[in-house]
């Protein structure tokens, strides 16, 4: 027969997560900390989720955060109302959720980061320019984003003199 501490460490969420004695509910409502924890585990360990969002393939959660009780303590110390858990703002292209790699960021910043891609463009003056986020670049330079998308995708030669950079 299993002892109480062993039962509290039995993985019940996606084969890796366990509550560790902490409750998922408070006053009859699911805790925000539990929802964030469960979503994080889903992104890393649900094959069905990763079919829909393949960028999460290869992502993991550090062993200590498999224990909801430990994650909840970190959550309570770091959560900012309305913000989202992010694993790769501190460490670019990070694949591990952990206390040293995660923080909470605004939805806007998270969306910008998720959609951002790096491009190399040639300015109208012939200068090579590295662009991290095309949307922000277009706003800052008064360019039409659909036209610049066509330029970087090779469907349009230029937009207001801006061209896709090529080594040729």
Tab-separated table of C-alpha atoms in Angstrom:
chain	number	residue	atom	x	y	z
A	1	UNK	CA	0.000	0.000	0.000
A	2	UNK	CA	1.281	3.467	-0.895
A	3	UNK	CA	1.881	6.071	1.796
A	4	UNK	CA	0.267	9.524	1.688
A	5	UNK	CA	3.479	11.310	0.423
A	6	UNK	CA	3.839	8.740	-2.391
A	7	UNK	CA	0.217	9.267	-3.450
A	8	UNK	CA	0.770	13.055	-3.563
A	9	UNK	CA	3.639	12.526	-6.007
A	10	UNK	CA	1.808	10.228	-8.433
A	11	UNK	CA	1.654	11.931	-11.862
A	12	UNK	CA	-1.977	12.645	-12.691
A	13	UNK	CA	-1.570	15.389	-15.302
A	14	UNK	CA	-0.250	14.305	-18.714
A	15	UNK	CA	1.832	11.556	-17.108
A	16	UNK	CA	4.259	14.008	-15.456
A	17	UNK	CA	2.409	16.528	-13.274
A	18	UNK	CA	1.288	15.947	-9.704
A	19	UNK	CA	-0.356	18.241	-7.162
A	20	UNK	CA	2.141	17.690	-4.342
A	21	UNK	CA	-0.482	18.353	-1.697
A	22	UNK	CA	-1.695	21.671	-3.137
A	23	UNK	CA	-5.308	22.055	-4.135
A	24	UNK	CA	-6.345	23.003	-7.651
A	25	UNK	CA	-9.424	24.802	-6.298
A	26	UNK	CA	-10.138	27.641	-3.922
A	27	UNK	CA	-13.645	28.634	-2.825
A	28	UNK	CA	-15.085	26.212	-5.384
A	29	UNK	CA	-13.210	27.825	-8.309
A	30	UNK	CA	-10.183	26.542	-10.178
A	31	UNK	CA	-7.088	28.517	-9.204
A	32	UNK	CA	-5.408	30.674	-11.858
A	33	UNK	CA	-2.076	29.120	-10.811
A	34	UNK	CA	-3.408	25.636	-11.552
A	35	UNK	CA	-4.772	26.648	-14.967
A	36	UNK	CA	-1.423	28.212	-15.948
A	37	UNK	CA	0.459	25.122	-14.674
A	38	UNK	CA	-1.822	22.707	-16.525
A	39	UNK	CA	-1.576	24.757	-19.750
A	40	UNK	CA	2.214	24.761	-19.502
A	41	UNK	CA	2.249	20.960	-19.114
A	42	UNK	CA	-0.178	20.613	-22.029
A	43	UNK	CA	2.078	22.648	-24.328
A	44	UNK	CA	5.036	20.407	-23.469
A	45	UNK	CA	3.535	16.943	-23.080
A	46	UNK	CA	0.348	16.714	-25.156
A	47	UNK	CA	0.978	15.211	-28.594
A	48	UNK	CA	-2.449	16.387	-29.736
A	49	UNK	CA	-1.598	19.985	-28.764
A	50	UNK	CA	1.785	19.791	-30.490
A	51	UNK	CA	0.156	18.678	-33.744
A	52	UNK	CA	-1.780	21.967	-33.675
A	53	UNK	CA	1.187	24.031	-32.392
A	54	UNK	CA	4.394	22.301	-33.563
A	55	UNK	CA	6.630	25.072	-32.179
A	56	UNK	CA	6.214	23.408	-28.771
A	57	UNK	CA	7.774	20.113	-29.898
A	58	UNK	CA	10.841	19.453	-27.779
A	59	UNK	CA	9.722	21.783	-24.986
A	60	UNK	CA	9.875	20.483	-21.417
A	61	UNK	CA	9.131	21.571	-17.879
A	62	UNK	CA	11.885	21.353	-15.249
A	63	UNK	CA	11.395	18.453	-12.808
A	64	UNK	CA	10.675	20.690	-9.809
A	65	UNK	CA	7.723	22.278	-11.649
A	66	UNK	CA	6.165	18.866	-12.279
A	67	UNK	CA	5.044	19.420	-8.679
A	68	UNK	CA	2.138	21.885	-8.749
A	69	UNK	CA	2.828	22.897	-5.147
A	70	UNK	CA	6.333	24.106	-6.094
A	71	UNK	CA	5.092	25.861	-9.263
A	72	UNK	CA	2.296	27.557	-7.318
A	73	UNK	CA	4.775	29.055	-4.867
A	74	UNK	CA	6.795	30.547	-7.767
A	75	UNK	CA	3.546	31.672	-9.448
A	76	UNK	CA	2.358	33.486	-6.309
A	77	UNK	CA	5.688	35.322	-6.040
A	78	UNK	CA	5.828	36.338	-9.727
A	79	UNK	CA	2.358	36.548	-11.286
A	80	UNK	CA	1.207	39.882	-12.710
A	81	UNK	CA	-2.549	40.121	-13.238
A	82	UNK	CA	-3.467	39.766	-16.920
A	83	UNK	CA	0.049	38.726	-17.996
A	84	UNK	CA	1.078	35.432	-19.643
A	85	UNK	CA	3.767	32.912	-18.740
A	86	UNK	CA	6.703	33.143	-21.156
A	87	UNK	CA	9.716	30.833	-21.390
A	88	UNK	CA	11.870	32.492	-24.028
A	89	UNK	CA	12.083	36.197	-23.238
A	90	UNK	CA	14.977	35.690	-20.828
A	91	UNK	CA	16.703	33.000	-22.910
A	92	UNK	CA	16.076	33.326	-26.673
A	93	UNK	CA	14.659	30.141	-28.289
A	94	UNK	CA	14.555	28.434	-24.888
A	95	UNK	CA	12.702	25.108	-24.725
A	96	UNK	CA	12.539	24.610	-20.927
A	97	UNK	CA	10.009	26.098	-18.532
A	98	UNK	CA	11.783	26.753	-15.215
A	99	UNK	CA	12.104	29.413	-12.498
A	100	UNK	CA	15.283	30.783	-14.101
A	101	UNK	CA	13.876	30.987	-17.655
A	102	UNK	CA	10.280	32.109	-17.125
A	103	UNK	CA	8.528	35.362	-16.390
A	104	UNK	CA	5.150	36.931	-16.982
A	105	UNK	CA	4.806	39.314	-19.932
A	106	UNK	CA	1.892	41.223	-21.425
A	107	UNK	CA	-0.242	39.522	-24.055
A	108	UNK	CA	0.801	42.199	-26.570
A	109	UNK	CA	4.518	41.587	-25.990
A	110	UNK	CA	4.003	37.825	-26.088
A	111	UNK	CA	2.128	38.058	-29.395
A	112	UNK	CA	4.757	40.336	-30.937
A	113	UNK	CA	7.501	37.965	-29.830
A	114	UNK	CA	5.670	34.870	-31.089
A	115	UNK	CA	5.016	36.375	-34.520
A	116	UNK	CA	8.391	38.011	-34.915
A	117	UNK	CA	10.813	36.682	-37.485
A	118	UNK	CA	14.158	37.987	-38.570
A	119	UNK	CA	14.585	39.450	-42.034
A	120	UNK	CA	17.462	41.147	-43.783
A	121	UNK	CA	16.450	44.018	-46.042
A	122	UNK	CA	18.205	46.468	-48.289
A	123	UNK	CA	17.196	50.069	-47.629
A	124	UNK	CA	16.531	52.558	-50.441
A	125	UNK	CA	20.056	53.917	-49.694
A	126	UNK	CA	21.600	50.458	-50.226
A	127	UNK	CA	22.192	49.831	-46.521
A	128	UNK	CA	21.781	46.274	-45.162
A	129	UNK	CA	19.177	46.340	-42.351
A	130	UNK	CA	18.302	43.471	-39.991
A	131	UNK	CA	14.631	43.447	-39.017
A	132	UNK	CA	13.387	41.386	-36.072
A	133	UNK	CA	9.706	42.268	-36.242
A	134	UNK	CA	8.274	43.253	-39.613
A	135	UNK	CA	5.079	44.739	-38.150
A	136	UNK	CA	6.980	47.136	-35.893
A	137	UNK	CA	9.481	47.907	-38.652
A	138	UNK	CA	6.672	48.869	-41.048
A	139	UNK	CA	5.031	51.111	-38.428
A	140	UNK	CA	8.326	52.820	-37.615
A	141	UNK	CA	9.155	53.407	-41.298
A	142	UNK	CA	5.653	54.272	-42.581
A	143	UNK	CA	5.547	51.223	-44.854
A	144	UNK	CA	2.542	49.091	-45.752
A	145	UNK	CA	2.936	45.710	-44.095
A	146	UNK	CA	1.162	43.665	-46.817
A	147	UNK	CA	3.538	45.127	-49.416
A	148	UNK	CA	6.597	44.384	-47.257
A	149	UNK	CA	5.338	40.827	-46.683
A	150	UNK	CA	5.233	40.434	-50.456
A	151	UNK	CA	8.797	41.747	-50.668
A	152	UNK	CA	10.205	39.373	-48.032
A	153	UNK	CA	8.273	36.435	-49.519
A	154	UNK	CA	9.690	37.182	-52.970
A	155	UNK	CA	6.339	38.070	-54.565
A	156	UNK	CA	7.208	41.720	-55.038
A	157	UNK	CA	10.558	43.233	-56.013
A	158	UNK	CA	10.400	46.301	-53.724
A	159	UNK	CA	8.212	48.606	-51.681
A	160	UNK	CA	9.166	52.298	-51.486
A	161	UNK	CA	12.712	51.297	-52.385
A	162	UNK	CA	13.035	48.590	-49.720
A	163	UNK	CA	14.179	45.215	-51.094
A	164	UNK	CA	14.851	41.767	-49.738
A	165	UNK	CA	18.585	41.447	-49.147
A	166	UNK	CA	20.426	38.855	-51.184
A	167	UNK	CA	24.095	37.907	-51.265
A	168	UNK	CA	24.114	38.122	-55.103
